[in-house]
Amino acid sequence: MLNRTPFLIILSVLFLASCGERPIVQTSETITATDSDSLSNLPTGADIEAMLHEHVAILASDEFEGRAPATAGEEKTISYLMEQFEALGIAPGNNGSYFQSVDVTEITTSNNPVLQIQGNSYEASFNYGEQMMAGTQHQIPAISVQDSEMVFVGYGIVAPERNWNDYEGINVTDKTVVILVNDPGYATQDPSLFNGNAMTYYGRWTYKYEEAARQGAAAALIVHETGPAGYGWEVVSNSWSGPQIGLTSSNLNDDLTDIEGWLTLDSAEALFAGADLNYQELKTAAAQPGFTAVEMSDLKVSVSIENAVRTSTSQNVIAAIPGATRPEESIIYTAHWDHLGINPDMEGDNIFNGASDNATGTAGLLALAYLHSQQAPVDRSIVFLAVTAEESGLLGSQWYAENPVYPISTTVANINIDNMNTIGRMQDVVVVGARSSELENYLEQAAQSQGRYIKSEPTPERGYYYRSDHFNFAKVGIPALYAESGEDHIEFGLEYGASQAQDYTDNRYHAASDEYDPDWDLSGAAEDISLYFNIVNTLAQETNYPAWFEGNEFKAIRDSTASQR
Ligand SMILES: [Zn+2]
C-alpha cells in the first residue's frame, strides 16, 4: 500500500508531462515529488486511457445487449462490475453486498385514451399522441378522471424562498390543473426572477406533477412549448408512449395525481378560448409576481386509462473504501450502468450499445476505483455507486436516495459521471447547473492545477442539471457536482469540439450507432478522471461540508439535516 502523498504528486506530474507547450500551475508539493522507486508501479495517463478503453470495449460489446435493466445484459454488466471491484480489493458497499435491489414497475398504456372536455358552450376531444399525451403513475390496471373542474395555475410553483406561490388562495382538490412549462425566469429572461434564463428545478415537468399531487389535484396537464421545454412535441409523444418504468411503490403511487399529461400548444389555445380565456395573455400574467390562479370557466375534463402492469427487479452496484478515521462520512461517485437494450422491432443493428452513454462513465467509475484503491485509505469513506435505470427516469439513483446506505446528513458530496469525452483533451471543464454549490470551488482549483478553466454549460435553460443521477442526491440536499470536458479542444479549438459534440447529438445520442470505437481519443477522459480524483481526495481529507450557494432550491433541505451530524 502506498503513501497517498507521493501518489497525488505523480498524477500531477504525469499530466504535466503530457501537457506539451501549455503552462501549468505547479504547487510546491509537485516539485518535491522524487521517490521514483516507490512510484514506479503507479499508473500513467496512458495507463488510465488503456483502462478506460478496455472497460468500455467490454461493457459496450454486443454481448452485453445494450445493458437494459432486468435483462441478460444486466446480469453480465453487474457481474462484471462486481468482479472488477473484487479484483481491486474494494469491499462491498451495501452491508456486505455489492448489490442494492431496485424494484421497478413497468406501466404501458394499453387503450387509446381520449381527453374529453365538456362545458356549457364548448366541447372537445383531444387525441392521444397528436393533440395530447396522458398517462398515470398509479401502478394499477385502470384509472380515470371524470368531470373534473379545470384550473390554470400558471407555472404551478410553490417556492417559499422566492416568495412565490401559484396555488395561494385556491383549493385544487380533485380538480385538473393546467400548467406552463419552465419557469418565470425563462419566460421573462429577467435575471432577478428565479434564475433568469437558467432553468430552476421549478421549471422541470417532474416538479410540476409533484407539486400538483401535493396540492391534491386529480390530474395535471402541462402545456408543451418547444422553446421553454427545450425539445419538440415528438420527444413528448415518443417518450410518453410505450412502457413507462417507475420505482415500485408500496402505495402503488396512490399519493400522486391520477393522470399526468401534456397538451400541445394548439390544444391549449383552443381549450383556453373555450373557457373565454386568452392563453397568451394569461401566460404573460403568470410570469409576474402576484399572479393568481384562474378557474377555467365551466370546463370539465374526463379521461380513462387502461394499463398493462409488470414488475421486475434490477440492481444498483455499490462498493466502498471505508474512511480511515471518519468512515461514517462519505463521498459518493455515481455513474449509470444501464442503457436502452435491444429494440426487437428494428431492422439491422438493433442493439443500443450505449458506448458513450454510459459505458464511458461506468469505465470511469472503475478507473477511479482503481486509483483510490492504490493509496492508503483516507479519512472519509469513498463510495462507488453504479446505478440502474437512469434512462427510465433516474430510478436507481432515486431508489438509493430514498434508501440510502450511507446517512444523507454525513454524505459530503456526490460526483456524477455521465458520458465521458472521447475526442481528446480539452482546455475547459463545463459545469452543468453552474453556481449551485461550493463544490464548484473545489472543481475550479482542480481544473486550474491542470491548466484548465471552468465555464457554465451553454444551454442552462434546458435544465440538464435535473436530467442525470446527481439530481436525486441534490433533491435530498446532498451537494452534487456534474461537470465534464467542455468543447475547447487543446489542439483543434472550440469549433472542432463543438462540431464533434453536435455530431454525437445528431447521429449517436440514444441511437444504435452509439458504439465503441478503438480509435477514440480518451486522453481527455483520463484527464477528467484525474480531476474528479483530486477533488474527492481533497474532500476526503478535510472536515468541511461544502454548502449550496445562497438562494439555491436545495439549500433549505440540506440545512435541515445538518443538525443530524
Ligand atoms: Zn446517460
Coordinates of C-alpha atoms and ligand atoms in Angstrom, one line a residue:
M1 CA 0.0 0.0 0.0
L2 CA 1.3 3.3 -1.0
N3 CA 1.5 6.5 0.9
R4 CA -1.1 8.9 -0.5
T5 CA 1.1 12.0 -0.9
P6 CA 3.5 10.7 -3.5
F7 CA 0.6 9.2 -5.4
L8 CA -1.1 12.6 -5.7
I9 CA 2.1 14.0 -6.9
I10 CA 2.8 11.5 -9.6
L11 CA -0.6 12.2 -11.1
S12 CA 0.1 15.9 -11.3
V13 CA 3.5 15.1 -12.9
L14 CA 2.1 12.7 -15.5
F15 CA -0.4 15.3 -16.7
L16 CA 2.3 17.9 -16.6
A17 CA 4.4 15.7 -18.8
S18 CA 1.6 15.2 -21.3
C19 CA 0.7 18.9 -21.4
G20 CA 3.2 19.8 -24.1
E21 CA 3.6 23.5 -24.6
R22 CA 0.8 24.6 -22.2
P23 CA 2.0 26.2 -18.9
I24 CA 0.5 24.5 -15.9
V25 CA 0.1 25.7 -12.3
Q26 CA 2.5 23.9 -10.1
T27 CA 2.2 23.6 -6.4
S28 CA 5.3 23.4 -4.2
E29 CA 4.3 19.8 -3.5
T30 CA 4.6 18.9 -7.1
I31 CA 8.2 20.0 -7.2
T32 CA 9.2 17.9 -4.2
A33 CA 8.0 14.7 -5.7
T34 CA 11.0 12.5 -6.0
D35 CA 10.9 8.9 -4.7
S36 CA 10.7 7.3 -8.1
D37 CA 11.2 3.8 -6.8
S38 CA 8.0 3.7 -4.7
L39 CA 6.2 5.3 -7.6
S40 CA 7.3 3.1 -10.4
N41 CA 4.2 0.9 -10.4
L42 CA 1.7 3.7 -10.4
P43 CA -0.5 4.4 -13.4
T44 CA 0.3 6.9 -16.0
G45 CA -2.2 8.9 -18.0
A46 CA -1.8 6.4 -20.8
D47 CA -2.5 3.6 -18.3
I48 CA -5.8 5.2 -17.4
E49 CA -6.7 5.6 -21.0
A50 CA -5.9 2.0 -21.6
M51 CA -8.0 1.0 -18.7
L52 CA -11.0 3.1 -20.0
H53 CA -10.6 1.5 -23.5
E54 CA -10.7 -2.0 -22.0
H55 CA -13.7 -1.5 -19.8
V56 CA -15.8 0.4 -22.5
A57 CA -15.0 -2.2 -25.1
I58 CA -16.4 -4.9 -22.9
L59 CA -19.4 -3.0 -21.5
A60 CA -20.5 -1.7 -24.9
S61 CA -20.0 -5.0 -26.7
D62 CA -23.0 -6.7 -28.3
E63 CA -22.6 -9.5 -25.8
F64 CA -23.8 -7.1 -23.1
E65 CA -27.0 -6.5 -25.2
G66 CA -27.2 -2.7 -24.6
R67 CA -27.4 -3.2 -20.7
A68 CA -31.2 -2.8 -20.2
P69 CA -32.4 -3.3 -16.7
A70 CA -33.8 -6.7 -15.8
T71 CA -32.4 -8.5 -18.8
A72 CA -29.5 -10.9 -19.5
G73 CA -27.5 -7.8 -20.3
E74 CA -27.9 -6.6 -16.8
E75 CA -26.7 -9.9 -15.4
K76 CA -23.5 -9.6 -17.4
T77 CA -23.0 -6.0 -16.5
I78 CA -23.4 -6.2 -12.8
S79 CA -21.3 -9.4 -12.6
Y80 CA -18.6 -7.6 -14.5
L81 CA -18.7 -4.7 -12.1
M82 CA -18.6 -6.9 -9.0
E83 CA -15.7 -8.8 -10.4
Q84 CA -13.7 -5.6 -11.0
F85 CA -14.4 -4.3 -7.5
E86 CA -13.4 -7.6 -6.0
A87 CA -10.2 -7.8 -8.0
L88 CA -9.3 -4.3 -6.7
G89 CA -9.9 -5.5 -3.2
I90 CA -12.6 -2.9 -2.7
A91 CA -15.3 -4.0 -0.2
P92 CA -19.0 -4.5 -0.9
G93 CA -20.7 -1.2 -0.2
N94 CA -24.1 -2.3 1.0
N95 CA -23.7 -4.1 4.3
G96 CA -21.7 -6.9 2.9
S97 CA -23.3 -7.0 -0.5
Y98 CA -22.2 -5.4 -3.8
F99 CA -25.8 -5.0 -4.8
Q100 CA -28.9 -3.0 -3.8
S101 CA -32.1 -4.3 -5.2
V102 CA -34.2 -1.8 -7.0
D103 CA -37.9 -2.9 -7.5
V104 CA -39.4 -1.4 -10.7
T105 CA -42.8 -1.5 -12.2
E106 CA -43.5 -1.1 -15.9
I107 CA -46.8 0.5 -16.9
T108 CA -47.9 0.5 -20.6
T109 CA -51.0 2.4 -21.6
S110 CA -53.0 -0.2 -23.5
N111 CA -56.0 1.7 -24.7
N112 CA -56.0 4.8 -26.8
P113 CA -57.2 7.4 -24.3
V114 CA -59.1 10.5 -25.4
L115 CA -59.2 13.7 -23.3
Q116 CA -62.8 14.8 -23.3
I117 CA -63.6 18.4 -22.4
Q118 CA -67.1 19.4 -21.7
G119 CA -68.5 22.9 -21.0
N120 CA -71.8 24.7 -21.5
S121 CA -70.8 26.3 -24.7
Y122 CA -67.6 24.3 -25.6
E123 CA -66.7 20.7 -26.1
A124 CA -63.6 18.9 -27.5
S125 CA -61.9 15.6 -27.6
F126 CA -58.2 15.7 -27.8
N127 CA -56.5 12.6 -29.4
Y128 CA -53.7 10.6 -27.8
G129 CA -50.3 11.3 -29.5
E130 CA -51.2 14.2 -31.8
Q131 CA -53.0 16.6 -29.5
M132 CA -52.2 15.4 -26.0
M133 CA -50.4 12.8 -24.0
A134 CA -51.9 11.3 -20.9
G135 CA -50.6 8.6 -18.5
T136 CA -50.6 7.6 -14.9
Q137 CA -48.0 6.6 -12.4
H138 CA -50.6 4.7 -10.4
Q139 CA -49.4 1.1 -10.6
I140 CA -52.9 -0.4 -11.3
P141 CA -54.7 -1.7 -14.4
A142 CA -57.2 1.1 -14.9
I143 CA -57.8 4.6 -13.7
S144 CA -59.9 7.5 -14.7
V145 CA -60.8 11.1 -14.0
Q146 CA -64.5 12.1 -14.6
D147 CA -65.9 15.6 -14.9
S148 CA -63.0 17.2 -13.1
E149 CA -63.1 21.0 -12.9
M150 CA -60.1 22.8 -14.5
V151 CA -57.9 25.5 -13.1
F152 CA -55.0 27.3 -14.7
V153 CA -52.2 27.6 -12.1
G154 CA -49.6 29.4 -14.2
Y155 CA -46.2 27.8 -13.7
G156 CA -47.6 25.6 -10.8
I157 CA -44.8 26.7 -8.5
V158 CA -44.6 26.9 -4.7
A159 CA -41.2 28.4 -3.8
P160 CA -41.2 29.9 -0.3
E161 CA -37.6 31.1 -0.6
R162 CA -38.6 33.2 -3.6
N163 CA -41.9 34.2 -2.1
W164 CA -43.8 32.6 -4.9
N165 CA -47.0 30.5 -4.6
D166 CA -49.1 29.8 -7.7
Y167 CA -51.5 27.8 -5.5
E168 CA -52.1 30.6 -3.0
G169 CA -55.8 31.0 -2.0
I170 CA -57.2 28.2 -4.2
N171 CA -58.2 24.7 -3.5
V172 CA -57.5 22.3 -6.4
T173 CA -58.5 19.1 -4.6
D174 CA -59.8 16.6 -7.2
K175 CA -59.5 19.3 -9.9
T176 CA -57.4 19.3 -13.0
V177 CA -54.6 21.8 -13.1
V178 CA -53.2 23.2 -16.3
I179 CA -49.6 24.3 -16.0
L180 CA -47.0 26.1 -18.1
V181 CA -43.6 24.6 -18.7
N182 CA -40.3 26.0 -17.5
D183 CA -40.3 29.0 -15.0
P184 CA -41.0 32.7 -14.9
G185 CA -37.2 33.5 -15.1
Y186 CA -37.0 31.8 -18.5
A187 CA -40.3 33.4 -19.7
T188 CA -39.2 36.9 -18.9
Q189 CA -35.4 36.5 -19.3
D190 CA -35.3 38.7 -16.2
P191 CA -32.3 37.7 -14.2
S192 CA -34.0 38.8 -11.0
L193 CA -36.8 36.3 -11.4
F194 CA -35.9 32.8 -10.4
N195 CA -32.5 32.1 -12.2
G196 CA -33.3 34.2 -15.3
N197 CA -32.7 32.2 -18.4
A198 CA -31.3 29.2 -16.5
M199 CA -33.9 26.6 -15.5
T200 CA -34.5 26.0 -11.8
Y201 CA -36.0 22.7 -10.6
Y202 CA -39.3 24.5 -10.5
G203 CA -39.2 24.6 -14.3
R204 CA -38.9 20.8 -14.7
W205 CA -42.1 18.9 -15.6
T206 CA -41.3 16.4 -12.8
Y207 CA -41.6 19.1 -10.2
K208 CA -44.9 20.3 -11.6
Y209 CA -46.5 16.9 -11.3
E210 CA -45.1 16.5 -7.8
E211 CA -46.5 19.9 -6.7
A212 CA -49.9 19.2 -8.2
A213 CA -50.0 15.9 -6.3
R214 CA -49.1 17.7 -3.0
Q215 CA -51.9 20.1 -3.7
G216 CA -54.4 17.2 -4.1
A217 CA -55.2 17.7 -7.8
A218 CA -56.8 14.8 -9.6
A219 CA -54.9 15.5 -12.9
A220 CA -52.1 17.7 -14.1
L221 CA -51.7 18.8 -17.7
I222 CA -48.6 20.7 -18.8
V223 CA -48.8 22.9 -21.9
H224 CA -45.9 22.0 -24.2
E225 CA -44.0 24.7 -26.0
T226 CA -40.8 23.8 -27.8
G227 CA -38.7 26.8 -26.6
P228 CA -39.2 26.6 -22.9
A229 CA -39.4 22.8 -22.8
G230 CA -36.1 22.5 -24.7
Y231 CA -37.4 19.8 -27.1
G232 CA -40.1 19.3 -29.6
W233 CA -43.5 17.7 -29.2
E234 CA -42.3 14.4 -30.8
V235 CA -40.0 13.9 -27.7
V236 CA -43.1 14.2 -25.5
S237 CA -45.2 11.9 -27.7
N238 CA -42.4 9.3 -28.2
S239 CA -41.1 9.2 -24.6
W240 CA -44.6 9.1 -23.1
S241 CA -45.9 6.2 -25.2
G242 CA -44.7 2.6 -24.7
P243 CA -43.6 1.1 -21.4
Q244 CA -43.0 3.6 -18.6
I245 CA -40.8 2.3 -15.8
G246 CA -41.0 3.7 -12.3
L247 CA -39.9 2.5 -8.9
T248 CA -42.4 0.0 -7.4
S249 CA -44.3 2.0 -4.8
S250 CA -45.7 0.4 -1.6
N251 CA -48.9 2.5 -2.0
L252 CA -48.9 2.0 -5.8
N253 CA -48.3 5.8 -6.1
D254 CA -51.7 6.5 -4.8
D255 CA -50.4 9.8 -3.5
L256 CA -49.7 11.1 -7.0
T257 CA -52.3 12.7 -9.3
D258 CA -54.4 10.1 -11.1
I259 CA -53.5 11.5 -14.5
E260 CA -50.4 13.2 -15.7
G261 CA -50.3 14.6 -19.2
W262 CA -49.3 17.2 -21.8
L263 CA -51.3 19.4 -24.2
T264 CA -49.9 20.7 -27.4
L265 CA -49.8 24.5 -27.7
D266 CA -52.7 24.3 -30.3
S267 CA -54.8 22.2 -28.0
A268 CA -54.1 24.6 -25.1
E269 CA -55.0 27.6 -27.1
A270 CA -58.3 26.0 -28.2
L271 CA -59.0 25.0 -24.6
F272 CA -58.4 28.4 -23.2
A273 CA -60.5 30.0 -25.9
G274 CA -63.3 27.5 -25.0
A275 CA -63.2 28.9 -21.4
D276 CA -63.3 32.5 -22.7
L277 CA -59.7 33.0 -21.7
N278 CA -56.7 34.2 -23.7
Y279 CA -53.8 31.8 -23.4
Q280 CA -51.1 34.2 -24.4
E281 CA -52.3 36.9 -22.1
L282 CA -52.5 34.6 -19.1
K283 CA -49.1 33.2 -19.9
T284 CA -47.6 36.7 -19.7
A285 CA -49.5 37.4 -16.4
A286 CA -48.3 34.1 -14.9
A287 CA -44.7 35.1 -15.2
Q288 CA -45.3 38.2 -13.0
P289 CA -45.1 38.1 -9.2
G290 CA -48.5 38.1 -7.6
F291 CA -50.2 36.0 -10.3
T292 CA -53.3 34.2 -9.0
A293 CA -54.7 31.0 -10.4
V294 CA -57.7 31.2 -12.8
E295 CA -60.7 28.9 -12.9
M296 CA -61.3 27.7 -16.4
S297 CA -65.0 28.7 -16.5
D298 CA -67.3 25.7 -16.5
L299 CA -65.0 23.3 -18.4
K300 CA -64.7 19.8 -17.1
V301 CA -62.3 17.1 -18.2
S302 CA -62.7 13.3 -18.4
V303 CA -60.2 10.7 -19.4
S304 CA -59.8 6.9 -18.8
I305 CA -56.6 4.9 -19.0
E306 CA -56.0 1.2 -19.1
N307 CA -52.6 -0.2 -18.3
A308 CA -50.6 -3.3 -18.6
V309 CA -48.6 -3.5 -15.4
R310 CA -45.4 -5.7 -14.9
T311 CA -43.0 -5.7 -12.0
S312 CA -39.3 -6.6 -12.1
T313 CA -36.1 -6.1 -10.1
S314 CA -32.8 -4.5 -11.1
Q315 CA -29.7 -3.8 -9.2
N316 CA -27.5 -0.9 -8.2
V317 CA -23.9 -2.0 -7.8
I318 CA -22.1 -0.5 -4.8
A319 CA -18.5 -0.8 -3.5
A320 CA -16.7 1.3 -0.9
I321 CA -13.4 2.1 0.6
P322 CA -14.2 2.8 4.3
G323 CA -12.7 6.0 5.7
A324 CA -9.7 5.5 8.0
T325 CA -10.8 8.0 10.7
R326 CA -14.4 9.1 9.9
P327 CA -16.0 6.2 8.0
E328 CA -19.5 7.5 8.7
E329 CA -18.7 10.5 6.4
S330 CA -18.8 9.6 2.7
I331 CA -18.3 10.9 -0.7
I332 CA -20.3 9.1 -3.4
Y333 CA -19.3 8.8 -7.1
T334 CA -22.2 7.8 -9.4
A335 CA -22.4 6.6 -13.0
H336 CA -25.4 4.8 -14.5
W337 CA -24.5 1.4 -15.9
D338 CA -27.8 0.9 -17.8
H339 CA -28.7 1.9 -21.3
L340 CA -31.6 1.2 -23.7
G341 CA -31.1 -2.5 -24.5
I342 CA -32.3 -4.1 -27.8
N343 CA -35.2 -2.9 -29.9
P344 CA -36.7 -6.1 -31.4
D345 CA -38.8 -4.1 -33.9
M346 CA -35.8 -2.6 -35.6
E347 CA -34.2 -3.9 -38.7
G348 CA -30.4 -4.3 -38.9
D349 CA -28.3 -3.4 -35.9
N350 CA -30.9 -3.2 -33.2
I351 CA -28.5 -3.2 -30.2
F352 CA -28.3 0.1 -28.4
N353 CA -24.7 -0.4 -27.0
G354 CA -24.6 2.9 -25.2
A355 CA -20.8 3.1 -25.5
S356 CA -20.6 6.8 -24.8
D357 CA -23.8 6.8 -22.7
N358 CA -22.7 5.5 -20.3
A359 CA -20.2 2.7 -20.7
T360 CA -17.6 5.5 -20.6
G361 CA -18.8 6.8 -17.2
T362 CA -19.0 3.3 -15.8
A363 CA -15.5 2.7 -17.0
G364 CA -14.5 6.0 -15.4
L365 CA -16.0 4.8 -12.1
L366 CA -13.9 1.6 -12.3
A367 CA -10.8 3.7 -13.2
L368 CA -11.4 5.9 -10.1
A369 CA -11.9 2.8 -8.0
Y370 CA -8.5 1.6 -9.2
L371 CA -6.8 4.9 -8.4
H372 CA -8.4 5.2 -4.9
S373 CA -7.5 1.5 -4.2
Q374 CA -3.8 2.3 -4.8
Q375 CA -3.5 4.6 -1.9
A376 CA -3.9 4.2 1.8
P377 CA -7.5 4.8 3.0
V378 CA -8.2 8.5 3.6
D379 CA -10.3 10.0 6.4
R380 CA -13.7 9.8 4.8
S381 CA -15.3 6.8 3.0
I382 CA -15.3 6.8 -0.7
V383 CA -18.3 5.1 -2.4
F384 CA -18.5 3.8 -5.9
L385 CA -22.2 3.6 -6.9
A386 CA -23.1 2.3 -10.4
V387 CA -26.8 2.9 -10.7
T388 CA -29.5 1.3 -12.8
A389 CA -32.4 2.6 -14.8
E390 CA -31.2 6.1 -15.3
E391 CA -32.6 6.0 -18.9
S392 CA -36.0 5.2 -17.4
G393 CA -36.1 8.3 -15.3
L394 CA -33.1 8.3 -12.9
L395 CA -34.7 5.4 -11.0
G396 CA -31.6 3.6 -9.5
S397 CA -30.3 6.9 -8.0
Q398 CA -33.8 7.8 -6.8
W399 CA -34.0 4.4 -5.1
Y400 CA -30.6 5.0 -3.5
A401 CA -31.5 8.5 -2.3
E402 CA -34.8 7.1 -0.7
N403 CA -33.0 4.1 0.7
P404 CA -29.5 5.4 1.5
V405 CA -26.8 3.1 2.7
Y406 CA -24.7 6.0 4.0
P407 CA -26.6 8.6 6.0
I408 CA -27.7 11.6 3.9
S409 CA -26.6 14.2 6.5
T410 CA -23.0 12.9 6.5
T411 CA -22.8 12.3 2.8
V412 CA -20.4 15.1 1.9
A413 CA -20.9 15.2 -1.8
N414 CA -21.9 13.4 -5.0
I415 CA -19.8 13.4 -8.1
N416 CA -21.7 12.1 -11.2
I417 CA -20.2 10.9 -14.4
D418 CA -22.5 10.5 -17.4
N419 CA -20.9 10.4 -20.9
M420 CA -17.1 10.9 -20.9
N421 CA -15.2 12.8 -23.6
T422 CA -14.0 10.6 -26.5
I423 CA -12.2 13.2 -28.6
G424 CA -9.2 14.2 -26.7
R425 CA -8.1 16.8 -24.2
M426 CA -10.0 20.0 -23.6
Q427 CA -8.9 23.3 -22.1
D428 CA -12.2 23.8 -20.5
V429 CA -14.4 22.0 -17.9
V430 CA -18.1 22.6 -18.2
V431 CA -20.2 22.8 -15.1
V432 CA -23.8 21.7 -15.6
G433 CA -26.0 23.7 -13.2
A434 CA -23.3 26.2 -12.5
R435 CA -23.4 28.5 -9.4
S436 CA -25.1 25.8 -7.4
S437 CA -22.7 24.8 -4.6
E438 CA -19.2 25.2 -3.2
L439 CA -18.2 22.0 -4.9
E440 CA -17.5 24.3 -7.9
N441 CA -14.7 26.0 -5.9
Y442 CA -13.0 22.6 -5.5
L443 CA -13.6 22.0 -9.2
E444 CA -12.1 25.3 -10.1
Q445 CA -9.0 24.6 -8.1
A446 CA -8.5 21.1 -9.5
A447 CA -9.1 22.4 -13.0
Q448 CA -6.6 25.2 -12.5
S449 CA -3.9 22.7 -11.4
Q450 CA -4.4 21.0 -14.8
G451 CA -4.1 24.3 -16.6
R452 CA -7.8 24.3 -17.5
Y453 CA -10.6 26.8 -16.9
I454 CA -14.2 26.2 -15.9
K455 CA -17.3 27.6 -17.5
S456 CA -21.0 27.1 -17.2
E457 CA -23.0 25.0 -19.6
P458 CA -24.0 26.7 -22.9
T459 CA -27.8 26.0 -22.5
P460 CA -28.8 26.3 -18.9
E461 CA -32.4 26.8 -19.9
R462 CA -32.7 23.2 -20.9
G463 CA -32.3 22.1 -17.2
Y464 CA -29.6 19.4 -17.8
Y465 CA -28.8 19.6 -14.1
Y466 CA -32.1 17.8 -13.4
R467 CA -31.5 15.1 -16.0
S468 CA -28.9 12.8 -14.6
D469 CA -28.4 10.9 -11.4
H470 CA -26.7 13.6 -9.3
F471 CA -30.1 15.3 -9.2
N472 CA -31.5 12.7 -6.9
F473 CA -28.7 13.5 -4.4
A474 CA -29.4 17.2 -4.8
K475 CA -33.1 16.6 -4.1
V476 CA -32.3 15.2 -0.7
G477 CA -29.9 18.0 0.0
I478 CA -26.5 16.5 -0.8
P479 CA -24.3 18.9 -2.8
A480 CA -23.9 17.2 -6.2
L481 CA -21.5 18.1 -9.0
Y482 CA -22.0 17.3 -12.6
A483 CA -19.1 18.6 -14.6
E484 CA -17.4 17.3 -17.7
S485 CA -15.0 18.1 -20.5
G486 CA -16.0 21.1 -22.4
E487 CA -15.6 21.8 -26.1
D488 CA -12.4 23.8 -26.2
H489 CA -10.1 21.2 -27.8
I490 CA -6.5 21.6 -26.9
E491 CA -5.2 21.1 -30.5
F492 CA -8.2 21.8 -32.7
G493 CA -10.0 24.5 -30.8
L494 CA -13.6 25.3 -29.9
E495 CA -15.2 25.0 -33.3
Y496 CA -13.9 21.4 -33.7
G497 CA -15.0 20.5 -30.1
A498 CA -18.5 22.0 -30.7
S499 CA -19.0 20.3 -34.0
Q500 CA -18.0 16.9 -32.6
A501 CA -20.4 17.3 -29.8
Q502 CA -23.2 18.3 -32.2
D503 CA -22.3 15.2 -34.4
Y504 CA -22.8 13.0 -31.3
T505 CA -26.1 14.6 -30.5
D506 CA -27.4 14.3 -34.1
N507 CA -26.0 10.9 -35.0
R508 CA -25.4 8.7 -32.0
Y509 CA -27.2 10.0 -28.9
H510 CA -29.7 7.3 -27.8
A511 CA -29.2 5.5 -31.2
A512 CA -27.9 2.1 -32.0
S513 CA -24.9 3.8 -33.5
D514 CA -23.6 4.8 -30.1
E515 CA -20.8 2.2 -30.4
Y516 CA -17.3 1.8 -29.1
D517 CA -14.5 2.8 -31.4
P518 CA -11.0 1.7 -30.6
D519 CA -9.8 4.9 -32.3
W520 CA -11.4 7.1 -29.6
D521 CA -9.0 9.5 -28.0
L522 CA -9.6 9.0 -24.3
S523 CA -6.8 11.3 -23.1
G524 CA -9.3 14.0 -22.2
A525 CA -11.4 11.4 -20.3
A526 CA -8.3 10.3 -18.4
E527 CA -7.6 13.9 -17.5
D528 CA -11.2 14.3 -16.2
I529 CA -10.7 11.1 -14.1
S530 CA -7.7 12.8 -12.6
L531 CA -9.8 15.9 -12.0
Y532 CA -12.5 14.0 -10.1
F533 CA -9.9 12.0 -8.2
N534 CA -8.2 15.2 -7.0
I535 CA -11.5 16.8 -5.9
V536 CA -12.6 13.7 -4.0
N537 CA -9.2 13.2 -2.4
T538 CA -9.3 16.8 -1.1
L539 CA -12.8 16.4 0.2
A540 CA -12.0 13.1 1.8
Q541 CA -9.2 14.5 3.9
E542 CA -10.9 17.6 5.3
T543 CA -13.7 18.2 7.8
N544 CA -15.6 20.8 5.7
Y545 CA -19.1 20.2 4.4
P546 CA -19.4 22.2 1.1
A547 CA -22.6 24.1 1.1
W548 CA -25.2 25.1 -1.5
F549 CA -24.9 28.7 -2.5
E550 CA -27.5 31.1 -1.1
G551 CA -30.8 31.1 -3.0
N552 CA -30.3 27.5 -4.3
E553 CA -33.5 25.5 -4.1
F554 CA -31.8 22.6 -2.3
K555 CA -30.2 24.6 0.4
A556 CA -33.1 24.5 2.9
I557 CA -33.3 20.7 3.0
R558 CA -29.5 20.4 3.5
D559 CA -29.6 22.9 6.3
S560 CA -32.4 21.0 7.9
T561 CA -30.3 17.7 8.0
A562 CA -27.1 19.4 9.2
S563 CA -28.1 19.1 12.8
Q564 CA -28.1 15.2 12.5
R565 CA -24.3 15.2 12.1
Ligands
ZN1 ZN -26.5 8.9 -19.6

